[in-house]
CSV table of C-alpha atoms in Angstrom, one decimal:
chain,number,residue,atom,x,y,z
A,20,MET,CA,-195.8,-62.9,-49.2
A,21,GLU,CA,-198.3,-64.2,-51.5
A,22,VAL,CA,-200.5,-67.1,-50.9
A,23,VAL,CA,-201.9,-69.4,-53.7
A,24,ASP,CA,-204.7,-71.7,-52.9
A,25,PHE,CA,-204.6,-74.3,-55.7
A,26,GLY,CA,-207.6,-75.7,-54.6
A,27,LEU,CA,-207.7,-79.4,-55.8
A,28,ALA,CA,-204.9,-80.1,-58.1
A,29,HIS,CA,-202.5,-83.4,-59.7
A,30,TYR,CA,-199.2,-83.3,-57.8
A,31,THR,CA,-197.0,-82.9,-60.9
A,32,GLU,CA,-198.9,-79.8,-61.9
A,33,ILE,CA,-198.0,-78.2,-58.5
A,34,LEU,CA,-194.4,-79.6,-58.4
A,35,LYS,CA,-193.6,-77.8,-61.4
A,36,PHE,CA,-195.0,-74.5,-60.5
A,37,GLN,CA,-193.2,-74.7,-57.1
A,38,THR,CA,-190.1,-75.6,-58.6
A,39,GLU,CA,-190.2,-72.3,-60.8
A,40,LEU,CA,-190.7,-70.1,-57.7
A,41,PHE,CA,-188.1,-72.0,-55.7
A,42,GLU,CA,-185.9,-71.8,-58.6
A,43,ASP,CA,-186.5,-68.3,-59.2
A,44,LEU,CA,-185.9,-67.4,-55.4
A,45,VAL,CA,-182.7,-68.9,-55.1
A,46,ALA,CA,-181.8,-67.4,-58.6
A,47,LYS,CA,-182.6,-63.8,-57.1
A,48,LYS,CA,-180.5,-64.7,-53.8
A,49,ARG,CA,-177.4,-65.4,-55.8
A,50,GLU,CA,-177.4,-62.3,-57.8
A,51,GLY,CA,-178.0,-60.6,-54.1
A,52,LYS,CA,-181.6,-59.5,-54.7
A,53,LYS,CA,-184.6,-60.3,-52.6
A,54,GLY,CA,-187.1,-62.9,-54.5
A,55,LYS,CA,-190.7,-63.2,-54.0
A,56,GLU,CA,-191.9,-65.8,-51.2
A,57,PHE,CA,-195.1,-67.7,-51.3
A,58,ILE,CA,-197.1,-69.9,-49.5
A,59,LEU,CA,-199.2,-72.5,-51.8
A,60,ILE,CA,-201.7,-74.4,-50.0
A,61,GLY,CA,-204.4,-77.1,-51.4
A,62,GLU,CA,-205.2,-80.7,-51.7
A,63,HIS,CA,-203.5,-83.4,-54.4
A,64,TYR,CA,-205.2,-86.1,-55.8
A,65,PRO,CA,-204.0,-89.5,-54.5
A,66,VAL,CA,-200.4,-90.0,-55.1
A,67,ILE,CA,-197.3,-91.3,-53.4
A,68,THR,CA,-194.1,-89.4,-52.9
A,69,VAL,CA,-190.5,-90.7,-52.2
A,70,GLY,CA,-188.2,-88.2,-50.4
A,71,ARG,CA,-184.1,-88.1,-51.0
A,72,ARG,CA,-183.4,-91.1,-48.6
A,73,GLY,CA,-186.8,-93.1,-49.2
A,74,LYS,CA,-186.9,-96.5,-49.7
A,75,ASP,CA,-188.9,-98.2,-52.6
A,76,SER,CA,-189.5,-101.4,-50.0
A,77,ASN,CA,-191.8,-99.2,-48.3
A,78,ILE,CA,-194.1,-99.1,-51.1
A,79,LEU,CA,-196.2,-102.1,-50.2
A,80,TRP,CA,-198.1,-102.7,-53.5
A,81,PRO,CA,-196.4,-102.9,-57.0
A,82,GLU,CA,-196.1,-99.9,-58.8
A,83,GLN,CA,-198.3,-101.6,-61.9
A,84,GLN,CA,-200.9,-102.1,-59.5
A,85,LEU,CA,-200.6,-98.5,-58.2
A,86,HIS,CA,-201.1,-96.9,-61.8
A,87,GLU,CA,-204.4,-99.2,-62.5
A,88,LYS,CA,-205.7,-97.6,-59.3
A,89,GLY,CA,-204.8,-94.2,-60.6
A,90,ILE,CA,-202.1,-93.5,-58.3
A,91,ASP,CA,-198.6,-92.5,-59.8
A,92,VAL,CA,-195.2,-92.5,-57.3
A,93,TYR,CA,-192.8,-89.9,-57.7
A,94,HIS,CA,-189.4,-89.8,-56.6
A,95,ILE,CA,-188.7,-86.3,-55.0
A,96,GLY,CA,-186.1,-83.9,-53.5
A,97,ARG,CA,-187.2,-83.6,-50.2
A,98,GLY,CA,-186.2,-84.9,-47.1
A,99,GLY,CA,-188.5,-87.4,-45.4
A,100,ASP,CA,-189.4,-90.9,-46.6
A,101,VAL,CA,-192.5,-92.2,-48.3
A,102,THR,CA,-195.9,-90.2,-48.1
A,103,TYR,CA,-199.3,-90.3,-49.6
A,104,HIS,CA,-201.3,-87.5,-50.3
A,105,CYS,CA,-205.1,-87.5,-51.4
A,106,PRO,CA,-208.4,-85.2,-51.4
A,107,GLY,CA,-209.3,-84.2,-47.9
A,108,GLN,CA,-205.5,-83.7,-46.9
A,109,LEU,CA,-204.2,-80.1,-46.4
A,110,ILE,CA,-201.2,-79.6,-48.1
A,111,VAL,CA,-198.8,-76.5,-47.7
A,112,TYR,CA,-195.7,-75.4,-49.4
A,113,PRO,CA,-193.9,-72.7,-48.4
A,114,ILE,CA,-191.3,-70.9,-51.0
A,115,LEU,CA,-189.3,-68.9,-48.3
A,116,ASP,CA,-185.8,-67.3,-47.8
A,117,LEU,CA,-185.1,-68.5,-44.3
A,118,GLU,CA,-182.3,-66.1,-43.7
A,119,THR,CA,-184.8,-63.4,-44.5
A,120,HIS,CA,-186.9,-64.3,-41.4
A,121,ARG,CA,-183.7,-65.4,-39.2
A,122,LEU,CA,-184.7,-69.0,-38.9
A,123,GLY,CA,-182.3,-72.0,-39.1
A,124,VAL,CA,-184.0,-75.2,-40.9
A,125,LYS,CA,-184.8,-76.9,-37.5
A,126,GLU,CA,-186.3,-73.5,-36.5
A,127,TYR,CA,-188.6,-73.7,-39.5
A,128,VAL,CA,-189.5,-77.5,-39.3
A,129,ASN,CA,-190.5,-76.7,-35.7
A,130,LEU,CA,-192.6,-73.4,-36.8
A,131,LEU,CA,-194.5,-75.8,-39.3
A,132,GLU,CA,-195.3,-78.7,-36.6
A,133,GLU,CA,-196.6,-75.5,-34.3
A,134,ALA,CA,-198.9,-74.3,-36.7
A,135,ALA,CA,-200.0,-77.7,-37.0
A,136,ILE,CA,-200.1,-78.6,-33.5
A,137,ARG,CA,-202.3,-75.2,-32.6
A,138,VAL,CA,-205.1,-75.9,-35.6
A,139,LEU,CA,-205.2,-79.5,-33.7
A,140,ALA,CA,-206.1,-77.8,-30.5
A,141,GLU,CA,-208.9,-75.9,-32.0
A,142,TYR,CA,-210.5,-78.8,-32.4
A,143,GLY,CA,-209.9,-80.2,-29.1
A,144,VAL,CA,-207.1,-82.4,-30.2
A,145,GLU,CA,-204.1,-82.6,-28.6
A,146,GLY,CA,-200.8,-82.8,-31.1
A,147,VAL,CA,-197.1,-83.8,-30.0
A,148,ARG,CA,-193.9,-84.0,-31.2
A,149,ILE,CA,-191.6,-87.1,-31.1
A,150,GLU,CA,-187.8,-86.9,-30.9
A,151,GLY,CA,-186.5,-88.3,-34.1
A,152,ALA,CA,-189.4,-88.6,-35.8
A,153,THR,CA,-190.3,-85.4,-37.6
A,154,GLY,CA,-194.5,-84.5,-37.9
A,155,VAL,CA,-197.1,-84.0,-35.6
A,156,TRP,CA,-198.6,-87.3,-33.6
A,157,LEU,CA,-201.0,-88.1,-31.2
A,158,GLY,CA,-201.2,-90.7,-28.2
A,159,LYS,CA,-197.1,-90.2,-27.7
A,160,GLY,CA,-196.3,-92.9,-25.3
A,161,THR,CA,-198.7,-95.4,-25.7
A,162,PRO,CA,-199.6,-98.3,-27.8
A,163,ARG,CA,-201.8,-96.2,-30.0
A,164,GLU,CA,-198.9,-93.3,-31.3
A,165,ARG,CA,-200.6,-92.4,-34.4
A,166,LYS,CA,-199.4,-89.5,-37.3
A,167,ILE,CA,-201.4,-87.1,-38.1
A,168,SER,CA,-199.1,-84.5,-40.1
A,169,ALA,CA,-195.9,-85.3,-42.0
A,170,ILE,CA,-193.0,-82.7,-42.7
A,171,GLY,CA,-190.6,-82.9,-45.7
A,172,ILE,CA,-188.6,-80.0,-47.0
A,173,LYS,CA,-185.9,-79.2,-49.4
A,174,CYS,CA,-183.6,-76.2,-48.7
A,175,THR,CA,-181.0,-74.6,-50.8
A,176,ARG,CA,-179.1,-71.7,-50.0
A,177,TYR,CA,-181.7,-71.3,-46.9
A,178,CYS,CA,-184.9,-71.1,-49.6
A,179,THR,CA,-187.5,-74.0,-49.1
A,180,MET,CA,-189.8,-75.6,-51.0
A,181,HIS,CA,-192.3,-78.8,-50.5
A,182,GLY,CA,-193.6,-78.5,-46.7
A,183,LEU,CA,-196.4,-80.4,-44.7
A,184,SER,CA,-199.3,-82.2,-44.8
A,185,LEU,CA,-201.8,-82.5,-42.3
A,186,ASN,CA,-204.8,-85.4,-42.3
A,187,VAL,CA,-208.0,-83.6,-42.0
A,188,ASN,CA,-211.2,-85.5,-43.9
A,189,CYS,CA,-208.8,-88.0,-46.2
A,190,ASP,CA,-209.9,-91.6,-46.7
A,191,LEU,CA,-207.1,-93.2,-44.6
A,192,ASP,CA,-207.3,-96.6,-46.4
A,193,GLY,CA,-204.8,-95.2,-48.9
A,194,PHE,CA,-202.0,-95.4,-46.4
A,195,SER,CA,-202.1,-99.2,-46.2
A,196,LEU,CA,-200.3,-99.0,-49.6
A,197,ILE,CA,-197.2,-97.7,-47.8
A,198,ASN,CA,-195.3,-97.8,-44.7
A,199,PRO,CA,-196.0,-94.0,-44.0
A,200,CYS,CA,-192.7,-92.2,-43.7
A,201,GLY,CA,-190.8,-95.5,-43.4
A,202,PHE,CA,-192.6,-96.4,-39.8
A,203,CYS,CA,-194.1,-100.2,-40.2
A,204,ASP,CA,-195.1,-100.0,-36.6
A,205,LYS,CA,-197.4,-96.7,-36.1
A,206,ALA,CA,-200.6,-95.7,-37.6
A,207,VAL,CA,-202.2,-92.7,-39.2
A,208,THR,CA,-204.8,-91.0,-38.4
A,209,SER,CA,-207.1,-87.7,-39.4
A,210,LEU,CA,-209.1,-85.0,-37.7
A,211,ARG,CA,-212.1,-86.2,-39.0
A,212,HIS,CA,-211.4,-89.7,-37.5
A,213,GLU,CA,-210.1,-88.1,-34.0
A,214,THR,CA,-213.5,-86.0,-33.7
A,215,GLY,CA,-215.7,-87.8,-35.4
A,216,HIS,CA,-217.3,-85.4,-37.8
A,217,PRO,CA,-215.8,-83.8,-41.1
A,218,ILE,CA,-214.1,-80.3,-40.9
A,219,PRO,CA,-214.2,-77.7,-43.4
A,220,LEU,CA,-210.9,-77.7,-45.2
A,221,HIS,CA,-211.4,-73.9,-45.9
A,222,SER,CA,-211.6,-73.2,-42.0
A,223,ILE,CA,-208.4,-75.5,-41.7
A,224,LYS,CA,-206.5,-73.3,-44.4
A,225,GLN,CA,-207.2,-70.0,-42.7
A,226,SER,CA,-206.3,-71.2,-39.4
A,227,PHE,CA,-203.3,-72.9,-40.4
A,228,LEU,CA,-202.0,-69.7,-42.3
A,229,ARG,CA,-203.2,-67.6,-38.7
A,230,HIS,CA,-200.8,-69.9,-36.9
A,231,LEU,CA,-197.8,-70.0,-39.1
A,232,SER,CA,-195.7,-67.5,-37.5
A,233,LEU,CA,-192.8,-66.5,-39.4
C-alpha cells in the first residue's frame, strides 16, 4: 500500500482526496478487481467534525462564533460523535480492504488502538482501552481518566476510510469547544502534556506506521 504524508492541510482537501480513493477501492471490489490501498497521514488546521450519530449539542459554542475563530464544522459519514482536529495532532486515514487482510471491523479498530498504545509506550506513557469507549485512554479507573487518541471509521463492503487521531503536541484549549466524543465528564490530554516536552511529529508518524501491523 502507498503512504501519503499530506503534511498540514485543510480538512476539506483531505476529505475530498480520501473519498475519491475510498470510492475507487469500493468500485474496484464490486467489479471483482483489486484496488489500490493507501494510508494518509498528517495534520489538520482547526476543525470540528461530527460523526453519523453525533449530536450537535456536544458542540459547546455557536457555529457563528466558531466560524469567526476560523473553525468550521463538518458532518461526515464516520462512526463516533464530535471530534476536534488541530495542528500538532497526528491524523491517520487508512484506505483499506479489510477482507484482503482477513480482518473484521472490530479487529481493525483494535489494531489502530494497539498501534497508538505502542507508540505511547515508546515515550513511557501507558495507554489503555476502556470498554464501551473506542480509542486510547490514560488513567483508567481513576478520577483522571483522559483520552489521548480518538477513532472513527466508515466501512463499506469491508473497505475503510476516516481513521485515527493521536494528540501529540496540540493545544488542548480547543477541546473546550466540544464534549469530545460525546463525553462531558472526561478530560483530553496529549503526549506533550504527559511527558512535559514536545515530540517531533515526524518521529511519531514513523513510529505509528511501524506499529500498524496488518
